[in-house]
Coordinates of C-alpha atoms and ligand atoms in Angstrom, one line a residue:
M1 CA 0.1 0.0 0.0
E2 CA 1.1 3.6 -0.7
S3 CA 1.5 5.9 2.2
S4 CA -1.6 8.3 2.8
A5 CA 0.3 11.3 1.5
S6 CA 1.3 9.8 -1.7
R7 CA -1.7 7.9 -2.6
P8 CA -4.0 9.2 -5.2
L9 CA -7.6 10.6 -3.9
V10 CA -10.7 10.2 -6.1
I11 CA -13.6 12.3 -4.7
G12 CA -17.1 11.1 -5.5
A13 CA -18.0 7.2 -5.8
G14 CA -20.2 7.4 -8.9
M15 CA -19.5 5.6 -12.1
A16 CA -16.8 7.8 -13.1
G17 CA -14.9 7.8 -9.7
L18 CA -15.2 3.9 -9.4
A19 CA -13.9 3.6 -13.1
A20 CA -11.1 6.0 -12.1
C21 CA -10.1 4.0 -9.1
R22 CA -10.2 1.0 -11.3
E23 CA -7.6 2.3 -14.0
L24 CA -5.4 3.8 -11.1
E25 CA -5.3 0.2 -9.7
R26 CA -4.3 -1.3 -13.2
A27 CA -1.5 1.2 -12.8
G28 CA -0.4 -0.3 -9.8
R29 CA -1.8 2.6 -7.2
S30 CA -3.8 2.1 -4.2
P31 CA -6.4 4.8 -4.3
L32 CA -8.4 6.3 -1.5
L33 CA -12.1 6.9 -2.8
L34 CA -14.1 9.5 -0.6
E35 CA -17.9 9.6 -1.0
A36 CA -20.2 12.1 0.6
S37 CA -23.2 9.9 0.6
D38 CA -23.8 6.6 2.5
R39 CA -22.8 4.3 -0.3
V40 CA -21.1 4.1 -3.9
G41 CA -23.2 4.4 -7.0
G42 CA -23.9 8.2 -7.2
R43 CA -27.1 8.6 -9.3
L44 CA -27.4 4.8 -9.6
R45 CA -29.4 4.1 -6.6
T46 CA -31.8 1.3 -5.7
E47 CA -33.8 0.8 -2.5
S48 CA -35.4 -2.8 -2.0
V49 CA -39.1 -2.8 -0.8
D50 CA -40.9 -6.2 -0.5
S51 CA -38.1 -7.8 -2.8
W52 CA -38.8 -5.3 -5.6
P53 CA -35.7 -3.5 -6.6
L54 CA -37.0 0.3 -6.8
D55 CA -34.5 2.4 -8.6
H56 CA -34.5 6.1 -7.9
G57 CA -35.5 7.2 -11.6
F58 CA -36.1 4.8 -14.2
Q59 CA -32.4 4.1 -15.7
V60 CA -31.6 1.2 -18.0
L61 CA -28.3 -0.3 -19.1
L62 CA -27.4 -0.3 -22.7
T63 CA -25.3 -3.5 -23.5
A64 CA -24.1 -1.9 -26.7
Y65 CA -22.1 0.8 -24.7
P66 CA -18.4 0.1 -25.2
A67 CA -17.2 1.2 -21.8
V68 CA -20.0 -1.1 -20.3
Q69 CA -18.7 -4.0 -22.4
R70 CA -15.1 -3.3 -21.3
E71 CA -15.7 -2.6 -17.4
L72 CA -18.8 -4.9 -16.5
D73 CA -19.5 -8.4 -16.4
L74 CA -23.0 -8.3 -17.9
D75 CA -23.9 -12.1 -17.3
R76 CA -23.4 -11.8 -13.5
L77 CA -25.8 -8.6 -13.4
D78 CA -28.7 -10.9 -14.6
L79 CA -30.1 -8.4 -16.6
R80 CA -34.0 -8.5 -17.3
L81 CA -34.3 -7.2 -20.8
F82 CA -37.0 -4.9 -22.2
D83 CA -38.4 -6.0 -25.8
P84 CA -37.3 -3.5 -28.5
G85 CA -39.9 -1.0 -29.2
A86 CA -42.8 0.4 -27.2
L87 CA -46.4 0.3 -26.4
V88 CA -48.2 3.5 -27.3
R89 CA -51.6 4.5 -25.9
K90 CA -53.7 5.9 -28.9
G91 CA -57.3 6.0 -29.0
G92 CA -58.0 4.3 -25.7
H93 CA -55.8 1.2 -26.7
W94 CA -52.3 0.1 -26.3
R95 CA -50.6 -0.2 -29.9
L96 CA -47.4 -1.8 -30.3
L97 CA -44.4 -0.2 -32.2
G98 CA -42.1 -3.3 -32.3
D99 CA -38.6 -3.8 -34.1
P100 CA -39.6 -6.5 -36.7
R101 CA -36.1 -7.0 -37.7
R102 CA -35.3 -8.2 -34.1
R103 CA -38.7 -9.7 -33.3
P104 CA -40.3 -10.7 -36.7
A105 CA -43.6 -11.6 -34.9
D106 CA -44.0 -7.8 -34.2
L107 CA -44.1 -6.8 -37.8
W108 CA -48.2 -7.1 -38.4
P109 CA -49.1 -5.5 -35.1
T110 CA -46.5 -2.6 -35.8
L111 CA -47.9 -2.2 -39.2
R112 CA -51.5 -2.2 -38.0
S113 CA -50.6 0.4 -35.2
G114 CA -51.6 3.4 -36.9
I115 CA -48.6 5.1 -35.7
G116 CA -46.3 6.9 -38.1
T117 CA -46.7 6.4 -42.2
W118 CA -45.1 4.1 -44.5
G119 CA -42.6 7.3 -45.2
D120 CA -41.9 7.4 -41.6
R121 CA -41.0 3.5 -41.3
I122 CA -38.4 4.0 -44.2
R123 CA -37.2 7.0 -42.6
V124 CA -36.6 5.1 -39.2
L125 CA -34.8 2.4 -41.4
R126 CA -32.6 5.1 -43.2
L127 CA -31.6 6.9 -39.8
A128 CA -30.9 3.5 -38.0
A129 CA -28.3 2.9 -41.0
D130 CA -27.0 6.5 -41.0
V131 CA -26.2 6.5 -37.2
R132 CA -24.6 3.1 -37.1
H133 CA -22.4 4.0 -40.1
G134 CA -18.6 4.3 -39.2
P135 CA -17.2 5.0 -35.8
I136 CA -19.2 6.3 -32.8
E137 CA -17.8 9.9 -32.7
R138 CA -19.5 10.3 -36.1
C139 CA -22.6 10.6 -33.9
F140 CA -21.4 13.7 -32.3
A141 CA -20.0 15.3 -35.3
G142 CA -21.5 18.2 -37.0
P143 CA -23.1 21.4 -35.7
E144 CA -25.2 21.5 -32.4
E145 CA -29.0 21.4 -33.1
S146 CA -31.8 20.2 -31.0
T147 CA -33.3 16.7 -31.3
A148 CA -36.6 18.2 -32.4
A149 CA -34.9 20.3 -35.2
Y150 CA -33.0 17.0 -36.4
L151 CA -36.2 15.0 -36.7
R152 CA -37.8 17.6 -38.8
R153 CA -34.8 18.1 -40.8
R154 CA -35.1 14.2 -41.6
G155 CA -38.4 14.5 -42.7
F156 CA -40.3 12.6 -39.9
T157 CA -44.1 13.4 -39.8
S158 CA -45.3 15.5 -37.0
G159 CA -47.9 12.9 -36.1
F160 CA -44.9 10.4 -35.5
V161 CA -42.7 12.5 -33.7
R162 CA -45.8 13.4 -31.3
D163 CA -46.8 9.7 -31.0
F164 CA -43.4 8.0 -30.7
F165 CA -40.2 10.3 -30.9
Q166 CA -41.4 12.9 -28.2
P167 CA -42.8 10.6 -25.5
F168 CA -40.0 7.9 -25.9
Y169 CA -36.9 10.5 -25.8
A170 CA -38.6 12.7 -23.4
G171 CA -38.3 9.8 -21.1
I172 CA -34.4 9.6 -22.1
F173 CA -33.7 13.2 -21.9
L174 CA -36.0 13.8 -19.1
E175 CA -37.5 17.1 -20.9
P176 CA -40.5 17.2 -23.1
E177 CA -39.3 19.7 -25.7
L178 CA -36.7 17.4 -27.2
A179 CA -34.3 20.5 -27.0
T180 CA -31.4 18.1 -26.1
S181 CA -28.6 17.9 -28.7
A182 CA -29.1 15.6 -31.8
R183 CA -25.6 14.3 -31.1
M184 CA -27.2 12.7 -27.9
F185 CA -30.1 11.5 -30.0
R186 CA -28.0 9.9 -32.5
F187 CA -25.7 8.1 -30.0
S188 CA -28.5 6.7 -28.0
F189 CA -30.4 5.6 -31.0
R190 CA -27.4 3.7 -32.4
M191 CA -27.0 2.2 -28.7
F192 CA -30.5 1.0 -28.9
A193 CA -30.1 -0.4 -32.4
E194 CA -26.8 -2.2 -31.6
G195 CA -27.6 -3.9 -28.4
Q196 CA -29.9 -4.7 -25.5
V197 CA -31.7 -2.8 -22.8
G198 CA -32.1 -4.0 -19.3
V199 CA -32.2 -3.5 -15.7
P200 CA -30.1 -5.8 -13.3
R201 CA -32.2 -8.2 -11.3
A202 CA -31.0 -6.5 -8.3
G203 CA -31.8 -3.0 -9.6
I204 CA -29.3 -0.5 -11.2
E205 CA -27.4 -0.1 -8.1
A206 CA -26.1 -3.5 -8.9
V207 CA -23.9 -1.7 -11.5
P208 CA -21.7 0.4 -9.4
R209 CA -21.7 -2.2 -6.7
Q210 CA -20.3 -4.6 -9.5
L211 CA -17.4 -2.3 -10.1
A212 CA -16.6 -1.5 -6.6
G213 CA -16.6 -5.3 -5.9
T214 CA -13.8 -5.6 -8.4
L215 CA -11.5 -2.8 -6.6
E216 CA -8.9 -4.8 -4.9
R217 CA -6.5 -1.9 -3.6
T218 CA -8.9 0.8 -3.1
E219 CA -10.0 2.0 0.0
I220 CA -13.5 3.3 0.0
R221 CA -14.8 5.6 2.7
P222 CA -18.6 6.7 2.6
G223 CA -19.9 9.4 4.5
I224 CA -17.0 11.8 3.8
A225 CA -17.7 15.3 1.9
V226 CA -14.9 16.9 0.7
R227 CA -15.3 20.8 1.0
S228 CA -12.3 22.1 -1.2
V229 CA -9.3 20.4 -3.0
D230 CA -6.1 21.7 -4.6
A231 CA -3.3 19.8 -6.3
R232 CA -1.5 18.6 -2.9
A233 CA -4.4 18.5 -0.4
A234 CA -8.1 18.3 0.3
V235 CA -10.2 19.7 2.9
L236 CA -12.8 17.7 4.3
A237 CA -16.2 19.1 5.6
D238 CA -15.2 18.6 9.2
G239 CA -12.1 20.8 8.4
T240 CA -9.6 17.9 8.3
R241 CA -6.6 18.6 5.7
L242 CA -5.9 15.5 3.9
P243 CA -2.8 15.6 1.7
H244 CA -2.7 13.6 -1.3
G245 CA -0.7 12.1 -4.3
G246 CA -2.7 13.3 -6.9
C247 CA -6.4 13.8 -7.1
I248 CA -9.4 13.1 -9.0
L249 CA -12.6 15.0 -8.7
A250 CA -15.2 12.9 -10.0
T251 CA -18.1 15.0 -8.5
P252 CA -20.3 16.6 -11.5
T253 CA -23.3 17.3 -9.3
P254 CA -23.6 20.7 -7.9
A255 CA -22.5 19.7 -4.3
R256 CA -18.8 19.3 -5.7
P257 CA -16.0 21.0 -3.7
A258 CA -14.3 24.1 -4.4
T259 CA -11.1 23.7 -6.5
S260 CA -8.0 25.7 -6.9
P261 CA -7.7 26.6 -9.7
P262 CA -11.4 27.0 -10.3
Q263 CA -13.0 24.6 -12.7
P264 CA -13.2 25.8 -16.3
T265 CA -16.6 26.5 -17.1
R266 CA -16.6 25.1 -20.3
A267 CA -16.9 21.5 -18.8
A268 CA -19.9 22.4 -16.4
A269 CA -23.5 21.9 -16.7
T270 CA -25.7 24.8 -17.6
G271 CA -28.7 23.5 -15.7
W272 CA -30.2 19.8 -15.0
N273 CA -32.9 18.0 -16.0
R274 CA -35.3 16.6 -13.1
C275 CA -37.8 13.8 -12.9
L276 CA -40.0 12.3 -10.3
N277 CA -40.5 8.2 -10.0
Y278 CA -43.5 6.9 -8.7
Y279 CA -44.3 3.3 -7.9
F280 CA -47.8 2.3 -7.9
R281 CA -49.5 -0.9 -7.0
A282 CA -52.7 -1.8 -9.3
R283 CA -55.1 -4.7 -10.2
P284 CA -53.0 -7.0 -12.4
D285 CA -55.5 -7.2 -15.3
Q286 CA -55.1 -3.5 -16.0
A287 CA -53.2 -1.5 -18.8
G288 CA -52.8 -4.0 -21.5
P289 CA -50.7 -6.7 -22.7
S290 CA -48.0 -8.4 -20.3
R291 CA -44.8 -7.8 -22.0
P292 CA -41.5 -6.2 -20.8
L293 CA -42.1 -3.0 -23.0
V294 CA -41.9 0.7 -22.0
R295 CA -45.4 2.4 -22.3
L296 CA -45.8 5.7 -23.7
L297 CA -48.6 8.4 -23.3
P298 CA -48.2 10.9 -26.3
G299 CA -50.0 14.0 -26.4
G300 CA -48.8 16.1 -23.3
G301 CA -49.2 15.8 -19.6
R302 CA -46.8 15.2 -16.9
I303 CA -46.3 11.4 -17.3
C304 CA -44.1 10.6 -20.1
N305 CA -43.7 6.6 -19.4
L306 CA -44.4 3.7 -17.5
H307 CA -43.7 0.1 -17.2
R308 CA -45.1 -2.8 -15.3
M309 CA -42.4 -3.9 -13.0
D310 CA -43.8 -7.6 -13.1
D311 CA -43.0 -7.8 -16.8
L312 CA -39.3 -7.7 -16.1
F313 CA -39.2 -9.4 -12.8
E314 CA -41.8 -11.9 -13.6
D315 CA -40.0 -14.8 -11.6
E316 CA -40.9 -13.2 -8.3
D317 CA -43.7 -14.7 -6.0
E318 CA -47.0 -12.9 -6.3
R319 CA -46.9 -9.9 -3.9
G320 CA -50.4 -9.6 -2.5
G321 CA -52.0 -10.0 -6.0
E322 CA -51.3 -6.6 -7.4
S323 CA -49.0 -5.5 -9.9
L324 CA -46.4 -2.8 -9.5
W325 CA -45.9 0.1 -11.8
S326 CA -43.0 2.4 -12.3
V327 CA -44.2 5.8 -13.6
T328 CA -41.8 8.5 -14.7
V329 CA -43.0 12.2 -14.3
L330 CA -41.7 15.2 -15.8
P331 CA -42.6 18.0 -13.5
A332 CA -44.0 21.1 -15.0
P333 CA -42.0 24.4 -14.5
G334 CA -43.1 25.5 -10.9
D335 CA -44.0 22.1 -9.9
P336 CA -42.4 21.2 -6.5
D337 CA -39.9 18.4 -6.0
Q338 CA -41.8 16.8 -3.3
P339 CA -44.0 13.8 -5.0
P340 CA -46.6 13.9 -2.5
A341 CA -47.7 17.3 -3.8
L342 CA -48.6 16.0 -7.2
E343 CA -49.7 12.5 -6.2
E344 CA -53.3 13.1 -6.8
D345 CA -52.7 14.7 -10.1
I346 CA -50.4 11.7 -11.3
R347 CA -53.4 9.0 -10.2
T348 CA -55.8 11.2 -12.3
E349 CA -53.6 11.4 -15.4
L350 CA -53.0 7.5 -15.1
R351 CA -56.7 6.8 -14.8
G352 CA -57.4 9.2 -17.8
R353 CA -54.5 8.7 -20.1
A354 CA -53.3 5.1 -19.3
G355 CA -56.6 3.6 -18.0
L356 CA -54.9 2.3 -14.9
V357 CA -56.4 2.9 -11.6
A358 CA -53.5 2.9 -9.1
S359 CA -53.9 1.9 -5.6
T360 CA -51.2 2.2 -3.0
C361 CA -48.1 4.4 -3.8
L362 CA -45.3 2.1 -2.5
R363 CA -42.5 4.6 -3.0
A364 CA -41.9 8.0 -4.8
F365 CA -38.5 9.4 -5.7
A366 CA -37.6 13.1 -6.6
I367 CA -34.5 13.5 -8.7
P368 CA -33.6 17.0 -8.9
H369 CA -30.2 16.7 -10.6
A370 CA -30.8 14.1 -12.9
L371 CA -29.1 14.8 -16.5
P372 CA -26.9 17.6 -17.0
R373 CA -27.7 20.2 -19.7
L374 CA -24.6 20.7 -21.6
A375 CA -23.7 23.1 -24.2
D376 CA -21.3 21.3 -26.6
L377 CA -21.6 17.5 -26.3
R378 CA -18.9 15.1 -27.4
Y379 CA -18.6 11.5 -27.2
Q380 CA -15.3 11.4 -24.7
P381 CA -13.9 14.5 -22.8
D382 CA -11.6 16.8 -24.4
P383 CA -8.2 15.9 -22.8
Q384 CA -7.6 19.7 -21.8
D385 CA -10.6 19.6 -19.8
L386 CA -9.6 16.4 -17.8
I387 CA -6.5 18.2 -16.1
L388 CA -7.0 21.4 -14.2
A389 CA -3.5 21.2 -12.7
P390 CA -0.6 19.0 -12.4
G391 CA -1.9 16.7 -9.7
L392 CA -5.5 17.5 -10.1
A393 CA -7.9 16.0 -12.7
Q394 CA -11.6 15.9 -13.0
A395 CA -14.1 13.4 -14.3
G396 CA -17.8 12.9 -14.7
D397 CA -20.5 12.5 -17.3
T398 CA -20.7 16.7 -17.4
L399 CA -17.4 16.4 -19.3
A400 CA -18.7 14.5 -22.3
H401 CA -22.6 13.7 -22.5
P402 CA -24.9 12.3 -19.8
S403 CA -24.7 8.5 -19.8
L404 CA -23.3 5.7 -18.1
N405 CA -20.9 5.4 -21.0
A406 CA -19.6 8.9 -20.6
A407 CA -19.3 8.4 -16.9
L408 CA -17.1 5.6 -17.2
D409 CA -15.1 6.8 -19.9
S410 CA -14.3 9.9 -18.1
G411 CA -12.8 8.2 -15.0
H412 CA -10.8 6.0 -17.0
L413 CA -9.4 8.8 -19.2
A414 CA -9.0 11.2 -15.9
A415 CA -6.8 8.2 -14.2
Q416 CA -4.7 8.3 -17.2
A417 CA -4.3 11.7 -17.3
L418 CA -3.4 12.1 -13.7
L419 CA -0.6 9.5 -14.2
R420 CA 0.5 11.6 -17.0
H421 CA 0.7 14.8 -15.0
P422 CA 1.4 14.1 -11.4
P423 CA 1.7 16.5 -8.7
P424 CA 4.7 19.2 -8.8
Ligands
FAD501 C1 -33.2 9.2 -13.4 C2 -31.9 8.9 -14.2 C3 -31.9 8.5 -15.4 C4 -30.7 8.0 -16.1 N1 -31.1 7.4 -17.2 C5 -29.9 6.9 -17.8 C6 -29.9 5.8 -18.8 O1 -31.0 5.3 -19.0 N2 -28.8 5.6 -19.4 C7 -27.6 6.0 -19.1 O2 -26.6 5.7 -19.8 N3 -27.7 7.0 -18.2 C8 -28.6 7.5 -17.5 N4 -28.6 8.5 -16.7 C9 -27.3 9.2 -16.3 C10 -26.4 8.3 -15.5 O3 -26.8 7.9 -14.2 C11 -25.2 9.3 -15.1 O4 -24.7 9.8 -16.5 C12 -24.1 8.6 -14.4 O5 -24.2 7.8 -13.2 C13 -23.0 9.8 -13.7 O6 -22.0 9.2 -13.0 P1 -21.0 10.3 -12.5 O7 -20.0 9.4 -11.8 O8 -20.4 11.0 -13.4 O9 -21.7 11.1 -11.6 P2 -22.6 10.8 -10.3 O10 -23.3 9.7 -10.2 O11 -23.5 12.2 -10.1 O12 -21.6 10.7 -9.0 C14 -21.1 11.7 -8.6 C15 -20.8 11.2 -7.0 O13 -19.9 12.5 -6.2 C16 -20.3 12.4 -5.0 N5 -19.9 13.7 -4.2 C17 -20.5 14.9 -4.8 N6 -20.0 16.2 -4.2 C18 -19.1 15.6 -3.1 C19 -18.2 16.0 -2.2 N7 -18.2 17.3 -2.0 N8 -17.4 15.1 -1.5 C20 -17.5 13.9 -1.7 N9 -18.4 13.1 -2.5 C21 -19.1 14.0 -3.4 C22 -21.9 12.2 -5.1 O14 -22.6 12.0 -3.8 C23 -21.9 11.1 -6.1 O15 -21.8 9.9 -5.5 C24 -29.7 8.7 -15.9 C25 -29.8 9.3 -14.6 C26 -30.7 9.5 -13.8 C27 -30.7 10.3 -12.5

């Protein structure tokens, strides 16, 4: 083990901080990892209630992410996979929009769904071919434009955007206008097209836990917030000064410590998209076919998607004979971040728009800092943004684009940058 003054310090045990520790270990170092909260994982958090894994915000693992393939053992995560496509609520019925290339049996119901024109279907096929062409970095090339503008430019009909792209991507971007960069859209569309989409049996927090479990030489200390940091030492919330042998600041959320020199603003979020996530029980015979598909409610309102947890975790025992639904809500501007304040409105919306009569609300979570809004999205961080000073590096999804893939890559690359730029 390295002495406490010479070992690298990593602040923040989200995916970026964990990936940084892993890379430092690969270089023979023994990092100290400090985390303000009570556990590793950052924005990947799960609470187990009645043996349901309740994630704090609907979040999925895309198996095509290159960094996921590099850093995780997917088999051991026991992924529960979503079927490709979605069920769209239209005219009081759930209509299937499947991916017949992968599930030929979905061809006929998809053609009969009444969603999109023949032209839209051809445009989807062209889009999939375009975004999959060449290296992934190509998805991030070209001038910045919103996803909404990009879809218009590609000629999709407004009806297809309203019924499919808008509700589907509102749930991914956590904003209803599709103002998010088309770079993010192209990248995620490619990842959906190239791989599978799932949630670990134990919930999304199993992902950082697995990564933490691979660390052999890292000392992880939860419950320790860092107040400030420079290239030689960190100052903890209780005032303790902690010298280090190089530091990686993996704390993209606003609670990050002050830095000396200050963090360059180019790599900071200009704001955060938020969401609420309710888990409602309901009678099992409600709301359409029993398939692991995300369900979309086009046409406005606060609810943007829902799915029946039983369809993913179907091997579990009956839990009181009721189904459990995960409901993603995008609060309107001015709405409070307290889920109980909106619960009655959400129940009413569920009844009216999804035909679902919810009984107990098992849990509800507010995630005020879910996805960073970023000015200049890139696939991987700019090397210049990784190093604040010799001996002081930074990581986190805000350096590239909001995804697990970016968080993992940023940690990996920040560790390499720190090793190349040690403290003076
Ligand atoms: C609701 C939701 C849905 C999402 N959906 C998806 C999805 O489907 N697919 C996908 O790829 N991505 C998704 N994401 C994004 C993904 O979760 C993030 O990109 C990723 O987890 C960011 O990891 P990170 O390590 O960069 O940051 P974080 O996870 O924010 O980790 C930062 C860590 O630093 C700690 N910290 C902060 N300040 C201090 C301090 N002063 N001292 C010590 N520790 C500190 C924090 O407690 C935290 O643990 C979603 C996120 C949310 C919230």
